[in-house]
Short mmCIF file of C-alpha atoms in Angstrom, two decimals:
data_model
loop_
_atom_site.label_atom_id
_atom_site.label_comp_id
_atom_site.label_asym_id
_atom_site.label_seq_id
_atom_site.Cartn_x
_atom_site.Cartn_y
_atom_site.Cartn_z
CA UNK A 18 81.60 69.14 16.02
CA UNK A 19 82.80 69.55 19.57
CA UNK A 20 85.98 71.99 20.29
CA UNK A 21 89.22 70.81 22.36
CA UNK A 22 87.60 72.97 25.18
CA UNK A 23 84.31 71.31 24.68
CA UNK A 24 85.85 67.91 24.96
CA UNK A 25 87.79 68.89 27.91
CA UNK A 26 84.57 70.22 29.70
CA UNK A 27 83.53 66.39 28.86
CA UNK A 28 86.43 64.78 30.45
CA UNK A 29 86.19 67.06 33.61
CA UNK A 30 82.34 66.83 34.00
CA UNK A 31 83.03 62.62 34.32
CA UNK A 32 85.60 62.74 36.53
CA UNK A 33 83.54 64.76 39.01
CA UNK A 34 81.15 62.23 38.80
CA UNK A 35 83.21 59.48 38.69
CA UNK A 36 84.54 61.28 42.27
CA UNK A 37 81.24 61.42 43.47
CA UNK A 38 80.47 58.06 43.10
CA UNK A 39 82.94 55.72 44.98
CA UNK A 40 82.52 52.75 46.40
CA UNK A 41 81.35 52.76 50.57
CA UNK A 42 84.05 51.58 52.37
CA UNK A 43 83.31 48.40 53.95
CA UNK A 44 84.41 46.97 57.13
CA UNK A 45 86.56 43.25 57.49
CA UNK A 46 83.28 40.90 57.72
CA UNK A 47 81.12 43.04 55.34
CA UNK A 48 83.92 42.46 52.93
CA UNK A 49 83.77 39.05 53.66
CA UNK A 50 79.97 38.83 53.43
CA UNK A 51 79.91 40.25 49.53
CA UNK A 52 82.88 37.91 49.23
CA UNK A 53 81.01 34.50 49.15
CA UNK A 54 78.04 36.24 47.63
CA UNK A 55 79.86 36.87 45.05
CA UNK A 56 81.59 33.64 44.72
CA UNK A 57 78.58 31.96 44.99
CA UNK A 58 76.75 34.07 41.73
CA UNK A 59 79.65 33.53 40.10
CA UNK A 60 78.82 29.59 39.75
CA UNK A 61 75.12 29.69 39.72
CA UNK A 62 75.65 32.30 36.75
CA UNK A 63 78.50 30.60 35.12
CA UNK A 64 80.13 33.88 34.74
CA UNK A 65 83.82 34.64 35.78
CA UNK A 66 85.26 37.74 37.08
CA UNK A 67 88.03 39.40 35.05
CA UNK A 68 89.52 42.80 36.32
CA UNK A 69 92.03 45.56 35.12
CA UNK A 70 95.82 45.72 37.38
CA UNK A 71 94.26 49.24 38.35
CA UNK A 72 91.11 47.80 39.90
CA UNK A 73 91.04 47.89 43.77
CA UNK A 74 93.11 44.85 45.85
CA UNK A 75 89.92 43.12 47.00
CA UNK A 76 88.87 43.24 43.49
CA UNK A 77 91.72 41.58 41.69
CA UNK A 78 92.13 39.49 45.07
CA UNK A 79 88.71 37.63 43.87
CA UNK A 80 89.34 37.70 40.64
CA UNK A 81 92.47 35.55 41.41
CA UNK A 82 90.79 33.25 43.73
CA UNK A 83 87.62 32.36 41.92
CA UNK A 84 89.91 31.34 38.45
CA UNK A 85 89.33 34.63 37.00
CA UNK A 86 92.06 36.91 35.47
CA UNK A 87 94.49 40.24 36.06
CA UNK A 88 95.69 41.22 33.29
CA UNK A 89 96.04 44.43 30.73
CA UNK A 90 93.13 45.13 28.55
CA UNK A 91 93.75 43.01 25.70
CA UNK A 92 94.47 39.95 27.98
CA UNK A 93 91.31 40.35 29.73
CA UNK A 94 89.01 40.06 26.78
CA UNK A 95 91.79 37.47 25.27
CA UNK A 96 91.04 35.13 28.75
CA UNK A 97 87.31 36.12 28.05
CA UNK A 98 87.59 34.03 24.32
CA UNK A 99 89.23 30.87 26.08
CA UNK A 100 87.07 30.97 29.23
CA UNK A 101 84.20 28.62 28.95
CA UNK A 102 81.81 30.81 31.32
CA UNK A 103 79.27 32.24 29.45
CA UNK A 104 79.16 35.75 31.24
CA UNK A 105 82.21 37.88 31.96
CA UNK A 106 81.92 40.58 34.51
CA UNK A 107 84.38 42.96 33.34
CA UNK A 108 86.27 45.33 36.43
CA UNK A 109 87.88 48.22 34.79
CA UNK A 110 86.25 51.00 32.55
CA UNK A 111 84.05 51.06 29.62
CA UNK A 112 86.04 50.04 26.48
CA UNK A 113 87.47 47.06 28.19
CA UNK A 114 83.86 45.51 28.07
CA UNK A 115 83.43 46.95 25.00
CA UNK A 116 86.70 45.07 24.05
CA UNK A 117 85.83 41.90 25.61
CA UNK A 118 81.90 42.05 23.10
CA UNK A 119 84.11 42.82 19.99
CA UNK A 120 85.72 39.88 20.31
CA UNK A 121 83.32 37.56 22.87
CA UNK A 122 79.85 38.31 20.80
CA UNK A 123 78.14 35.11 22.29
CA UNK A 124 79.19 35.94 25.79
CA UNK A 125 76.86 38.35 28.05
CA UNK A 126 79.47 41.02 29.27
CA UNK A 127 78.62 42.84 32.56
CA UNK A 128 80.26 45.28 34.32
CA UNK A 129 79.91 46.53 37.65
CA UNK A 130 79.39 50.20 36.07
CA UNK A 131 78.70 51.80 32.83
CA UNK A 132 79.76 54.92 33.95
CA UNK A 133 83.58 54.20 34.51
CA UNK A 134 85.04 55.34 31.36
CA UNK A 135 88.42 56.52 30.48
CA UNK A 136 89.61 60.52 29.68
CA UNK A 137 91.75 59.03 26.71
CA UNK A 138 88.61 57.17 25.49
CA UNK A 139 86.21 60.67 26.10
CA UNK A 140 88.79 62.51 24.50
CA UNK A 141 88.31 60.91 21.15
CA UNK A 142 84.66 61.36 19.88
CA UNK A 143 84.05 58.86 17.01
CA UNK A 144 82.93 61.81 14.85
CA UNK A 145 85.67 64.10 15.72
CA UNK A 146 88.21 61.81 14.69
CA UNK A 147 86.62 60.39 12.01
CA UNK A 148 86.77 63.67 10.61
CA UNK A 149 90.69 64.15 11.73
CA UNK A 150 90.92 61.05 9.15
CA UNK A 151 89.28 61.98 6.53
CA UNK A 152 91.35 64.98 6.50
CA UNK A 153 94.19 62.56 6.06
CA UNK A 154 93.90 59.75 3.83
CA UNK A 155 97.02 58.46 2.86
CA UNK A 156 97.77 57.83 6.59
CA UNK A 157 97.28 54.74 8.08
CA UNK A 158 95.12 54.45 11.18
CA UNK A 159 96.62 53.52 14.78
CA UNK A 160 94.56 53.59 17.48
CA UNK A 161 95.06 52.84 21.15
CA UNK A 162 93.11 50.16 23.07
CA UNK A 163 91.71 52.88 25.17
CA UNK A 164 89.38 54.02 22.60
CA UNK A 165 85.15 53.23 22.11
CA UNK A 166 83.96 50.74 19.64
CA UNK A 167 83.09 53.65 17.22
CA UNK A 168 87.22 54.68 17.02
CA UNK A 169 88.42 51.12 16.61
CA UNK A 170 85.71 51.00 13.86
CA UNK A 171 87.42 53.56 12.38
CA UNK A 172 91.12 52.25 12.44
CA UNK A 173 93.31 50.35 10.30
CA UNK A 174 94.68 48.94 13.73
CA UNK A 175 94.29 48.74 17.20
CA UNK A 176 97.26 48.61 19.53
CA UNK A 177 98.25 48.26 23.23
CA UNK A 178 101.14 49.82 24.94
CA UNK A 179 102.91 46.24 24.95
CA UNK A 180 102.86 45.60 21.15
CA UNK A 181 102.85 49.40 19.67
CA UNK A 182 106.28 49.89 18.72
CA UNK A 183 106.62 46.15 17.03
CA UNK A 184 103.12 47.54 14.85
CA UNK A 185 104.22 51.17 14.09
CA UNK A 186 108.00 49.96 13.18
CA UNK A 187 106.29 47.13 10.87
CA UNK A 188 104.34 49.74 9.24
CA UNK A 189 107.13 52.14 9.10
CA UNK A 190 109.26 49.48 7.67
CA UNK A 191 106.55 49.55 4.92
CA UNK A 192 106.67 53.14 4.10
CA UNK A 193 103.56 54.12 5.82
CA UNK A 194 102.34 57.71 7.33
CA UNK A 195 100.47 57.16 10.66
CA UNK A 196 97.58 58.82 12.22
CA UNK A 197 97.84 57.79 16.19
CA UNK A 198 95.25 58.43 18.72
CA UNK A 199 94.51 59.09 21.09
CA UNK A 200 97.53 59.41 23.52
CA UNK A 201 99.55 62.11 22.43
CA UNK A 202 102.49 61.71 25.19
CA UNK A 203 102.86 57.53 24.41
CA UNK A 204 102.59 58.56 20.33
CA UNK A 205 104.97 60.78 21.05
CA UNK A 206 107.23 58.06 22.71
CA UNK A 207 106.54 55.36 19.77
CA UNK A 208 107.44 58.12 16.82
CA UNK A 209 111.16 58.85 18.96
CA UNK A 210 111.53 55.29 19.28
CA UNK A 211 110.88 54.14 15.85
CA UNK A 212 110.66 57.24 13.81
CA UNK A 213 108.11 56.55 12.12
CA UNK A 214 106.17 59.64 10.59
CA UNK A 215 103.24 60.07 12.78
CA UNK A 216 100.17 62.79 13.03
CA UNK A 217 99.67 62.64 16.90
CA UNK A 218 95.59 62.83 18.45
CA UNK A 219 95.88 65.85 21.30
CA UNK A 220 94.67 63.21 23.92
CA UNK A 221 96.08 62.35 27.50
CA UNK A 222 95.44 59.84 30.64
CA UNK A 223 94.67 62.00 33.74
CA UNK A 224 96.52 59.80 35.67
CA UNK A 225 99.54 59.68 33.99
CA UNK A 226 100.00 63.23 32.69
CA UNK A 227 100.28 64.25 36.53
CA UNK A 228 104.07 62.61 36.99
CA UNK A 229 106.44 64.99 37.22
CA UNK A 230 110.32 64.27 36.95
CA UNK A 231 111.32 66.68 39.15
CA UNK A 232 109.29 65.26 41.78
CA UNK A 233 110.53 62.12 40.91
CA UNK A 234 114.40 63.09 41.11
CA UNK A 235 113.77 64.60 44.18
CA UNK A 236 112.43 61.54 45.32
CA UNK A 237 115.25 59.83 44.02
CA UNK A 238 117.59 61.86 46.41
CA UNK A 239 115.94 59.89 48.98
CA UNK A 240 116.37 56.71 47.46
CA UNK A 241 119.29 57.00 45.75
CA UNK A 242 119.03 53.06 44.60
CA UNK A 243 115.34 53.27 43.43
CA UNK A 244 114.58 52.24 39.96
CA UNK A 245 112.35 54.10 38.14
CA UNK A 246 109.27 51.76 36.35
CA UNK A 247 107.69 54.20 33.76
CA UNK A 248 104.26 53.44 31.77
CA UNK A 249 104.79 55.52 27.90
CA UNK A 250 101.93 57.20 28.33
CA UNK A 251 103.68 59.69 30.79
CA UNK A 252 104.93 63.06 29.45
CA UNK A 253 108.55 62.70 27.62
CA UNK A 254 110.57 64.82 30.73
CA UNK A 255 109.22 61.45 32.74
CA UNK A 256 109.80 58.96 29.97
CA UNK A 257 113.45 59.65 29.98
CA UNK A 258 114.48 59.46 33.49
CA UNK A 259 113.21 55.61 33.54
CA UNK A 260 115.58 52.93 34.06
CA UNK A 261 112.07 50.75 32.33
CA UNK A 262 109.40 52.10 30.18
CA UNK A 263 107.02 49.72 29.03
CA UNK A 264 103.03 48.31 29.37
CA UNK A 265 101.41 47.66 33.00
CA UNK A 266 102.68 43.86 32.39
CA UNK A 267 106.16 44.79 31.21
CA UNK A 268 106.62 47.18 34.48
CA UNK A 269 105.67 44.22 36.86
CA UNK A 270 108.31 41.79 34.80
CA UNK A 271 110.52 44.38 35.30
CA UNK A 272 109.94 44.84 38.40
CA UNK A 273 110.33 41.08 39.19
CA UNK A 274 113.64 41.14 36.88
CA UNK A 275 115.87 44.25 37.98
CA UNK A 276 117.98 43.47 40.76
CA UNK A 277 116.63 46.97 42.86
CA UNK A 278 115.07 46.43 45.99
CA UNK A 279 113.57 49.55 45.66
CA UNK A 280 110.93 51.13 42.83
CA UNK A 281 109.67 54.50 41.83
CA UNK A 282 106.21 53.62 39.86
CA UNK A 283 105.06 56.28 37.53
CA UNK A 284 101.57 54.34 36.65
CA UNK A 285 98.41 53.72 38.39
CA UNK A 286 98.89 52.53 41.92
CA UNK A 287 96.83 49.75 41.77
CA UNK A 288 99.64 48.03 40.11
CA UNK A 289 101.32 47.34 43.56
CA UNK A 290 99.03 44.52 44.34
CA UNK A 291 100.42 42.28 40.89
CA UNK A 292 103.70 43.59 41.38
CA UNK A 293 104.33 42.94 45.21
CA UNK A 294 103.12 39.56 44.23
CA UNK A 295 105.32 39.05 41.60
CA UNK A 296 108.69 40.27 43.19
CA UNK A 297 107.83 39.89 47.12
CA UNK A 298 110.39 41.68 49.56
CA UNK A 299 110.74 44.75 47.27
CA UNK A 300 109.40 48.53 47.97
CA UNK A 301 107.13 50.24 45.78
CA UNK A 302 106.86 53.99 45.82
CA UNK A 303 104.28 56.00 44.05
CA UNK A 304 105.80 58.38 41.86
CA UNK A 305 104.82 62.12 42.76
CA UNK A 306 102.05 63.51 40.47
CA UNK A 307 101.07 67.12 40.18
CA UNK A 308 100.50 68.17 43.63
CA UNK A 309 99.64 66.39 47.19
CA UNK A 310 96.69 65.52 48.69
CA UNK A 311 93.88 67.49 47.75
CA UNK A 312 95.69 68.99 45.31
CA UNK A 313 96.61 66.52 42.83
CA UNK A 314 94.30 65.64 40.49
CA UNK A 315 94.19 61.66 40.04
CA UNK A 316 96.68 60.98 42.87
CA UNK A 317 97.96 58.29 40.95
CA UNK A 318 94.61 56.49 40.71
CA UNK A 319 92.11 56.58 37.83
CA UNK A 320 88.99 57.80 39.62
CA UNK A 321 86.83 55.54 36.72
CA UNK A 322 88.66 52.47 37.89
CA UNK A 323 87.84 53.26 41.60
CA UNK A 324 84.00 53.12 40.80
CA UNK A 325 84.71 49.34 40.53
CA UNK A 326 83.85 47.79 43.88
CA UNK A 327 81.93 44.62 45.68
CA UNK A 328 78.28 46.25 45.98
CA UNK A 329 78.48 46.71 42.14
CA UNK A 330 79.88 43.27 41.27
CA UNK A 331 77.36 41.81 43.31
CA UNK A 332 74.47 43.77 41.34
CA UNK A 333 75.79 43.13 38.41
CA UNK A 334 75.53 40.01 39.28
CA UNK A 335 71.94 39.70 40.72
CA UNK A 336 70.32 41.56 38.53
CA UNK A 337 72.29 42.00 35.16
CA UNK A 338 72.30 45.85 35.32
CA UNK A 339 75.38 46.90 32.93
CA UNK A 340 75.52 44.96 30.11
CA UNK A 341 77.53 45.71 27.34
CA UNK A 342 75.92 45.45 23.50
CA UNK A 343 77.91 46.75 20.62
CA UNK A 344 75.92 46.90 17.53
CA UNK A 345 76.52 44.12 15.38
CA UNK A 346 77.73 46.22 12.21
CA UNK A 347 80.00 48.50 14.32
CA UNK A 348 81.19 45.05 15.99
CA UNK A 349 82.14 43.72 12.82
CA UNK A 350 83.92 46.82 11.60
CA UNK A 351 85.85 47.29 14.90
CA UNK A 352 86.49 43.51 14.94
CA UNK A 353 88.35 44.23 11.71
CA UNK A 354 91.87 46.11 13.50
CA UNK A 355 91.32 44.13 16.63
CA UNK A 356 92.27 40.61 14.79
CA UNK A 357 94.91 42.15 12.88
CA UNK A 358 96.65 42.61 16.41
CA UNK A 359 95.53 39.57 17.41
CA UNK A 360 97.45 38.18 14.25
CA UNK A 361 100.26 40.45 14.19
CA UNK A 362 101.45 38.85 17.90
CA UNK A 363 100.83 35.23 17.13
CA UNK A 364 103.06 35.98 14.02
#
């Protein structure tokens, strides 16, 4: 069994690799160039592109103009069951194509790397927290999206930031105990918000454990009119300065909705493409993180999501390197908490 120190070792050995292996920048007509290659596999292939809000511009840019999606996680493999194409190219990190073969078995799911994962999902080992349930069994099960295959197989549900608090107050409602994983700071958010009793996974997003509030009320001096757009899975000190808290898609409705010309985004910054396109005319500001420039240690960017970029795509694409396969019994099994989501929000 691997220790908390041991798993952190895990998560910090990835992200220096993740950190070695960026994307080349391109210039304006090699950009162009992979471009209509790209557009022009996508046909022949009868695959469409689907990509994360945290991918790069370019990269939700063609996702948007070859019919593909932008979306959250669970809308991405969601778009991926109504689609007709028969391969998906999945931008964002692991479990997302993982996500999109649970519930898309008959579709061939590429991504442009295998090796863009997630510290929330490499923070929860199947076997580690298979054990952490076993050594609770009158609990029920909640697990994040941002989990493998081998968690969700485990769970009696799986949840996104947009629909947890509806789940865990229906289950509270009920009477039940909760195991959550893995995020500890947005379980930590759902239990004050619902009270449900909860046994919290010690797991964390690199990205958004970095914002501080008191960088971001110093900020605020400076924009005294900002609103602050929080994601839950920020420590509590940030959660509670937010004028909204609330999934990547509920920040960019919010920022469409709140009358502020001015915002103070404690999430990913590769957000600001979907939001600037949904409220044009209004500022977005990254929220500070941990340090400043080489200092910080996502700078508000996932460094998985930045190993997304055209030269993979277009392999992907060529070649099929990076497919996703789930095995079909572990499929099944994590199938199992997926659809009773899936049910849960049609209801």
């Amino acid at each position: 069994m691997l220790s908390k120190q041991d798993i952190d070792d895990r998560i910090l050995v990835q992200e220096h690799f993740a950190q070695e292996h960026m994307p080349a920048q391109m210039g304006s007509a090699e950009i162009e160039e992979y471009k209509a290659k790209i557009r022009q596999l996508l046909v022949e292939k009868d695959a469409c592109l689907v990509a994360h809000y945290y991918t790069d511009d370019l990269i939700q840019q063609l996702a948007d103009e070859t019919g593909g999606c932008v979306a959250d996680s669970l809308e991405m493999a969601r778009f991926g069951s109504r689609h007709p194409a028969s391969t998906l190219i999945v931008a964002g990190v692991r479990f997302m194509g993982e996500t999109a073969k649970i519930l898309n078995p008959e579709k061939r799911i590429l991504m442009p790397t295998l090796e863009a994962t997630c510290s929330l999902d490499l923070g929860c080992p199947a076997d580690e927290f298979a054990a952490f349930c076993d050594a609770h069994p009158d609990h029920e099960v909640v697990v994040y999206a941002n989990t493998s295959a081998a968690v969700k197989a485990r769970a009696d549900w799986v949840v996104t930031s947009s629909i947890a608090l509806k789940v865990v107050e229906h289950l509270a409602d009920q009477g039940k105990k909760i195991i959550w994983a893995p995020d500890k700071h947005l379980g930590e958010y759902v239990r004050k918000e619902t009270g449900a009793e909860m046994i919290l996974w010690d797991g964390s997003c690199i990205v958004h454990e970095e914002f501080k509030a008191k960088g971001i009320l110093d900020l605020k001096q400076v924009y005294p009119d900002a609103a602050v757009l929080v994601h839950p899975e920020s420590p509590d000190a940030v959660v509670e300065i937010a004028d909204a808290v609330g999934s990547t898609s509920q920040l960019i409705k919010a920022a469409q909705d709140l009358p502020n010309e001015t915002f103070i985004v404690a999430t990913d910054r590769g957000i600001f493409y979907k939001m600037q396109q949904a409220a044009p005319g209004k500022r977005f500001l990254e929220a500070p993180t941990g340090g400043s420039g080489a200092t910080c240690r996502s700078c508000a960017h996932c460094p998985w999501m930045a190993m997304n970029g055209l030269e993979n795509i277009l392999a992907a694409l060529e070649h099929g390197h990076d497919e996703i396969h789930v095995d079909d019994v572990l499929r099944e099994k994590a199938l199992k908490p997926l659809q009773r989501m899936l049910d849960f929000s049609a209801g």
